PDB file of C-alpha atoms in Angstrom:
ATOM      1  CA  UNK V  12      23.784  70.925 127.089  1.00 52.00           C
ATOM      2  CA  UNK V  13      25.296  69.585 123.925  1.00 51.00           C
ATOM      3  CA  UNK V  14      29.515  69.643 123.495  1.00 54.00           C
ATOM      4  CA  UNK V  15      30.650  72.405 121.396  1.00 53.00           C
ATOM      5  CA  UNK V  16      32.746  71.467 118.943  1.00 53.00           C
ATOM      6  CA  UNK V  17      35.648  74.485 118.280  1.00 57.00           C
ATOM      7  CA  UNK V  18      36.945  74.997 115.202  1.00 67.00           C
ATOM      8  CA  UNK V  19      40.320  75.777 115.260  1.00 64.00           C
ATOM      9  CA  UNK V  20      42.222  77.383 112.183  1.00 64.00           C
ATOM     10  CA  UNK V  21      44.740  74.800 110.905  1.00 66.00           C
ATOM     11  CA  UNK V  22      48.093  75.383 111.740  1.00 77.00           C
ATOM     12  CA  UNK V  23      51.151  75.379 109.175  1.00 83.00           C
ATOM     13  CA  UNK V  24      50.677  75.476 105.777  1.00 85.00           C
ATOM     14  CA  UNK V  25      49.958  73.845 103.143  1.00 89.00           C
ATOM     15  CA  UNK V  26      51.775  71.804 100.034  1.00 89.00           C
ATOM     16  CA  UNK V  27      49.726  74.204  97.764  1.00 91.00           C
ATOM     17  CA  UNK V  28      51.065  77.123  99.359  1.00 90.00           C
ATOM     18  CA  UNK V  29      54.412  76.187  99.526  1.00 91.00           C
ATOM     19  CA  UNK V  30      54.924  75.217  95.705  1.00 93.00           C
ATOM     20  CA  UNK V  31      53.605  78.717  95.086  1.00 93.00           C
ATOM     21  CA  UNK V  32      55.741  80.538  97.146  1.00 93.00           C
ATOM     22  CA  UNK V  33      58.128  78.250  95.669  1.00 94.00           C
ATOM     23  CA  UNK V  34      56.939  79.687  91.784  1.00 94.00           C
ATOM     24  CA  UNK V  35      57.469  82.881  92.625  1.00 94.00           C
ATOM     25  CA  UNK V  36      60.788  82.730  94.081  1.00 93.00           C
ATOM     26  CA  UNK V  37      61.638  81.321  91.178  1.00 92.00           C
ATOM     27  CA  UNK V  38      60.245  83.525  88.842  1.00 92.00           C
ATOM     28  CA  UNK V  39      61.936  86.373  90.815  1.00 89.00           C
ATOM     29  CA  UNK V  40      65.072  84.765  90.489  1.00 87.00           C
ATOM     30  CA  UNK V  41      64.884  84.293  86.876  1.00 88.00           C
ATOM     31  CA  UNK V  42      63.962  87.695  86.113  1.00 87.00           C
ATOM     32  CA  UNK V  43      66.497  89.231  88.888  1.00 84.00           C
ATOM     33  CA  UNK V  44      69.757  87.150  88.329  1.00 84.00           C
ATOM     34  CA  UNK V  45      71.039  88.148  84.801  1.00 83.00           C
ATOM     35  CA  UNK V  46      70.809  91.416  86.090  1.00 85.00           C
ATOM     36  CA  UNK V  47      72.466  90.915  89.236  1.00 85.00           C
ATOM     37  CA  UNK V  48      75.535  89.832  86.693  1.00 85.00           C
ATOM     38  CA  UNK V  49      75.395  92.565  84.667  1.00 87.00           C
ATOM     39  CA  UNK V  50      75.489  95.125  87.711  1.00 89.00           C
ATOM     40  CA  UNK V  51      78.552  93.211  89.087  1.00 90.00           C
ATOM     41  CA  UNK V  52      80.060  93.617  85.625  1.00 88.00           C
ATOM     42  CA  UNK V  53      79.455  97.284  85.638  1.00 89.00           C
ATOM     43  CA  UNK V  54      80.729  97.979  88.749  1.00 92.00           C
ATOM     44  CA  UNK V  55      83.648  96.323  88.324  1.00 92.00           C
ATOM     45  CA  UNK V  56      84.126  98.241  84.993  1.00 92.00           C
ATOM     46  CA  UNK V  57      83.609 101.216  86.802  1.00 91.00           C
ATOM     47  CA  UNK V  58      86.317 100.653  90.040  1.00 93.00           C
ATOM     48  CA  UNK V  59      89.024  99.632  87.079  1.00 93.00           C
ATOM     49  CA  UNK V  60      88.563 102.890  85.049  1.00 92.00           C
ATOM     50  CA  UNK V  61      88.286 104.998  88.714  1.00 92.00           C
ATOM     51  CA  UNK V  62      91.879 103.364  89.490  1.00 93.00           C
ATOM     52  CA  UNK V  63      93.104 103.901  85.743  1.00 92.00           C
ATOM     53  CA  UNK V  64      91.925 108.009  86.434  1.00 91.00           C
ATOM     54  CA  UNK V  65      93.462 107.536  89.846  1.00 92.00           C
ATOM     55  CA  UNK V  66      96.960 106.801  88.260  1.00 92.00           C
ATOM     56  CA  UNK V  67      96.570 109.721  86.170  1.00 90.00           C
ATOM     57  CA  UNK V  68      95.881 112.035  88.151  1.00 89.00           C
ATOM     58  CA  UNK V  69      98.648 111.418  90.671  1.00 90.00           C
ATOM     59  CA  UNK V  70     101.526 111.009  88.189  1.00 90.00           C
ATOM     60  CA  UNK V  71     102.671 114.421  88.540  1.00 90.00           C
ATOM     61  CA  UNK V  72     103.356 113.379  92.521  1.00 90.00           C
ATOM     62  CA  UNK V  73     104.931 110.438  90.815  1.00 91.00           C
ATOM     63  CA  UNK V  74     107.466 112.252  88.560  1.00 90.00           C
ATOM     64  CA  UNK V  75     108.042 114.781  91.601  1.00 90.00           C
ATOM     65  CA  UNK V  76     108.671 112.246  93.642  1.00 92.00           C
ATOM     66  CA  UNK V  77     111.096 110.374  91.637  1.00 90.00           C
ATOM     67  CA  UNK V  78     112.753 113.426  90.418  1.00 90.00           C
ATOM     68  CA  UNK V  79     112.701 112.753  87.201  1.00 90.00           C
ATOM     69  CA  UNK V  80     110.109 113.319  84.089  1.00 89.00           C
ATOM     70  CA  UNK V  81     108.772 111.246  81.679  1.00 91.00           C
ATOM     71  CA  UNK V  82     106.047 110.297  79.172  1.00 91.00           C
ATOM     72  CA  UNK V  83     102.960 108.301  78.865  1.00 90.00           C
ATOM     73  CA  UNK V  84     101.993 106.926  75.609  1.00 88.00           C
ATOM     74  CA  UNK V  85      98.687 105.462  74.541  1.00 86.00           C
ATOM     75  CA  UNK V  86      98.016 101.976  74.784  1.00 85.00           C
ATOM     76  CA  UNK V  87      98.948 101.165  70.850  1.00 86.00           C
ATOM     77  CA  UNK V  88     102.100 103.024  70.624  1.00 82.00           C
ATOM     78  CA  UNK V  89     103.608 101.465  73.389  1.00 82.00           C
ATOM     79  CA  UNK V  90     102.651  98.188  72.233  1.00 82.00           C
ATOM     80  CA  UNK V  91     104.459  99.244  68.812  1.00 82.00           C
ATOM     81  CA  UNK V  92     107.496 100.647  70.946  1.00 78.00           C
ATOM     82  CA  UNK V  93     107.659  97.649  72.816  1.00 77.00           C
ATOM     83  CA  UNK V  94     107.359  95.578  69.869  1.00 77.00           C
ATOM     84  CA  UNK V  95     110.791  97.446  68.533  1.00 76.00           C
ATOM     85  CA  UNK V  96     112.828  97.394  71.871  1.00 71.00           C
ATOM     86  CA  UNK V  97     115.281  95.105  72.676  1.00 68.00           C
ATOM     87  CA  UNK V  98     114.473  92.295  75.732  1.00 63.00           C
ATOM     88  CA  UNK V  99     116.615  91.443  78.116  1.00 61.00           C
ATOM     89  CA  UNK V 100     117.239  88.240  79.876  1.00 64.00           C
ATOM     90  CA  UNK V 101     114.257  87.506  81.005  1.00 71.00           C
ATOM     91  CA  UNK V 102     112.601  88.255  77.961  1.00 66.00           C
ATOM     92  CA  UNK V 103     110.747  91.607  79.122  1.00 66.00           C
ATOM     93  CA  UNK V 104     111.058  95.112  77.278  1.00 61.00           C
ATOM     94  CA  UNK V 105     114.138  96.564  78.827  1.00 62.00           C
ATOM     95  CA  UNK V 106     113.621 101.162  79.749  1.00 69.00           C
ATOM     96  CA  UNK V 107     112.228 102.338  77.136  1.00 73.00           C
ATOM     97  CA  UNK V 108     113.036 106.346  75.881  1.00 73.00           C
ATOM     98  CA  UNK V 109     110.417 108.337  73.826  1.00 66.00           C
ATOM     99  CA  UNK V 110     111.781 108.974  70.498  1.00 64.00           C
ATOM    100  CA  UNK V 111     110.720 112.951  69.848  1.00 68.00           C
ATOM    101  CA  UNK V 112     111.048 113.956  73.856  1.00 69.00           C
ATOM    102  CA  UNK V 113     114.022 111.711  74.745  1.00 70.00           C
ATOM    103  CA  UNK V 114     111.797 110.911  77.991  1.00 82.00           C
ATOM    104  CA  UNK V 115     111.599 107.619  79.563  1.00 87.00           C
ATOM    105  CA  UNK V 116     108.649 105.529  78.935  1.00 84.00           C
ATOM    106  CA  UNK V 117     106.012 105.690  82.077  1.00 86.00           C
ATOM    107  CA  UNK V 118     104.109 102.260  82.053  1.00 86.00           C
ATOM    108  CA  UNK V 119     100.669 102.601  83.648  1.00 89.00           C
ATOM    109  CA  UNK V 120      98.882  99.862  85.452  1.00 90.00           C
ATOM    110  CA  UNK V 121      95.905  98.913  82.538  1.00 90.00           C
ATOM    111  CA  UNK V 122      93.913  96.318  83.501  1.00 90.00           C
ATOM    112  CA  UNK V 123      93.067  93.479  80.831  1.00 89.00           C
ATOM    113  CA  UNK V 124      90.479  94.628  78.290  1.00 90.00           C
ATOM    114  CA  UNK V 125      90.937  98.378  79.084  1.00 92.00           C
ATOM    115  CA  UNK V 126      92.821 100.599  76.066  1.00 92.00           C
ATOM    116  CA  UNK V 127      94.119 104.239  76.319  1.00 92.00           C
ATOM    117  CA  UNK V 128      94.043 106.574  73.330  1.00 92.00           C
ATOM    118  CA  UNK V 129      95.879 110.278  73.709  1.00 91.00           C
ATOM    119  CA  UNK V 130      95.678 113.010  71.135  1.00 90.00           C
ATOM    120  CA  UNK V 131      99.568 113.321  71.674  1.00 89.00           C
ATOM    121  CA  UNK V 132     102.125 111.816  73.966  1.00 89.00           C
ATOM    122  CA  UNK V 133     101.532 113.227  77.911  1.00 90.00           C
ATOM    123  CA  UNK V 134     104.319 114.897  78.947  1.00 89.00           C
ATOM    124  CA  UNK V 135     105.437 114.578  83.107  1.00 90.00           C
ATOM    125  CA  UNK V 136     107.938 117.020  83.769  1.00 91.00           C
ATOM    126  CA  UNK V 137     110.292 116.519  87.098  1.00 90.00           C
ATOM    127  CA  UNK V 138     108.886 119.367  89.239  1.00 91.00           C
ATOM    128  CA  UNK V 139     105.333 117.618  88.457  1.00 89.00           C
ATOM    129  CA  UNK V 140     103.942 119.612  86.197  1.00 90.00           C
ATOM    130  CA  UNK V 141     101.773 118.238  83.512  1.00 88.00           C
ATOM    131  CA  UNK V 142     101.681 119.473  79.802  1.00 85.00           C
ATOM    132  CA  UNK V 143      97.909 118.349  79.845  1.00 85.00           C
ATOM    133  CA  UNK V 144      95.369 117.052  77.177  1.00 89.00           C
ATOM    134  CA  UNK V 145      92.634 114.752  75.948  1.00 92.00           C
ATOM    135  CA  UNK V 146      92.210 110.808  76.415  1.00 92.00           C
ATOM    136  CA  UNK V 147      89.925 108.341  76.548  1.00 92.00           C
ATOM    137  CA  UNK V 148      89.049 105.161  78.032  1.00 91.00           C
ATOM    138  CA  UNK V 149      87.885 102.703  76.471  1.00 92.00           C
ATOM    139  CA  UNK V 150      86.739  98.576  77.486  1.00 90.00           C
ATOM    140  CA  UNK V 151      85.568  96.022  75.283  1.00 83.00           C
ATOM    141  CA  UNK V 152      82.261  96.176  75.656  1.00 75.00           C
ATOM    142  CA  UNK V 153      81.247 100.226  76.493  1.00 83.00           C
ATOM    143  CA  UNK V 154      81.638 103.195  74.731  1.00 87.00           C
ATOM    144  CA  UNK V 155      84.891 105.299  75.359  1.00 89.00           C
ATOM    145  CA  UNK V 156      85.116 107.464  78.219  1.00 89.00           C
ATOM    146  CA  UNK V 157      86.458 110.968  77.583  1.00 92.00           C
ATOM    147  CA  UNK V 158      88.652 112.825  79.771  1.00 90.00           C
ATOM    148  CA  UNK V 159      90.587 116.194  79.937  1.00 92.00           C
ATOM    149  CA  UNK V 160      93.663 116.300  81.662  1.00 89.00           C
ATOM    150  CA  UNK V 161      94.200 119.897  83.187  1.00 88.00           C
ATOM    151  CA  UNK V 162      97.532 121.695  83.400  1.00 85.00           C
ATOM    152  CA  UNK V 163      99.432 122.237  85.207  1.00 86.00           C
ATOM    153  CA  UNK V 164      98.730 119.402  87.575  1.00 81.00           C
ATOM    154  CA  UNK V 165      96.704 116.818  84.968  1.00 82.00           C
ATOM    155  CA  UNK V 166      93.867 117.253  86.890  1.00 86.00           C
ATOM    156  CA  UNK V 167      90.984 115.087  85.875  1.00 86.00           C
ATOM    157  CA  UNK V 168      87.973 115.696  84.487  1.00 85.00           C
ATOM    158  CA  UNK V 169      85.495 113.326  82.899  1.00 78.00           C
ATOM    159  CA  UNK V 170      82.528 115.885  82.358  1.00 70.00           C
ATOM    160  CA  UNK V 171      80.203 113.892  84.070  1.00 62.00           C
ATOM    161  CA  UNK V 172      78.046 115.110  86.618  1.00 46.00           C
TER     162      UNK V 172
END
């Protein structure tokens, strides 16, 4: 009887194999990467604007809370009112009153690159109620976001779905 020889498969694998698994990780990661940094991006966008709406919504617990009222402007008129107030020591805007509603001057918390536009100043009276209206939201790079704020309690809504 003659020795069989068995063939066994190879184990491992081989240099060929592994620069093409190699490739195609590669060419995955090319194709999936700039996207991975524009989703970031996005939802980054999206949790500042959620905590811009978040402030908005709530300020009528704010000016109940405080017992007091007060107005918001949009993002350029306050600039233009803080432009004309006078600084104190430390070189920051001192309280600053609305000119037509005698109302102090609520600053909201906008993060960089974010701008607010109203169709007319919103009013926050003391017992929380809100006079109501339109804004919108708008960041550098994406279309502005469009919101109606509900009386009496400036509800929210974006009409999204």
């Amino acid at each position: 009887m003659g020795a069989t020889r068995s063939r066994l498969a190879p184990m491992g694998i081989t240099l060929v194999e592994l620069l093409v698994v190699l490739a195609l990780l590669g060419v995955i990661g090319a194709l999936v990467l700039p996207n991975l940094e524009r989703f970031t991006a996005g939802v980054a966008r999206n949790s500042e604007r959620d905590l811009i709406l978040n402030e908005i919504a709530g300020l009528g617990t704010e000016a109940l809370l405080q017992g007091r009222g007060f107005v918001v402007l949009d993002t350029e008129a306050l600039e233009e009112l803080e432009a004309e107030a006078d600084l104190d020591p430390e070189g920051q805007p001192g309280p600053l009153v609305h000119d037509l509603t005698g109302l102090p001057v609520h600053r909201l918390e906008i993060p960089a690159g974010w701008r607010l536009y109203l169709d007319a100043p919103l009013i926050v009276r003391a017992t929380g109620a809100c006079l109501g209206g339109r804004l919108a939201l708008e960041h550098d790079d994406t279309p502005p976001v469009e919101v109606e704020l509900v009386a009496p309690y400036c509800r929210v809504e974006t009409g999204e779905a």
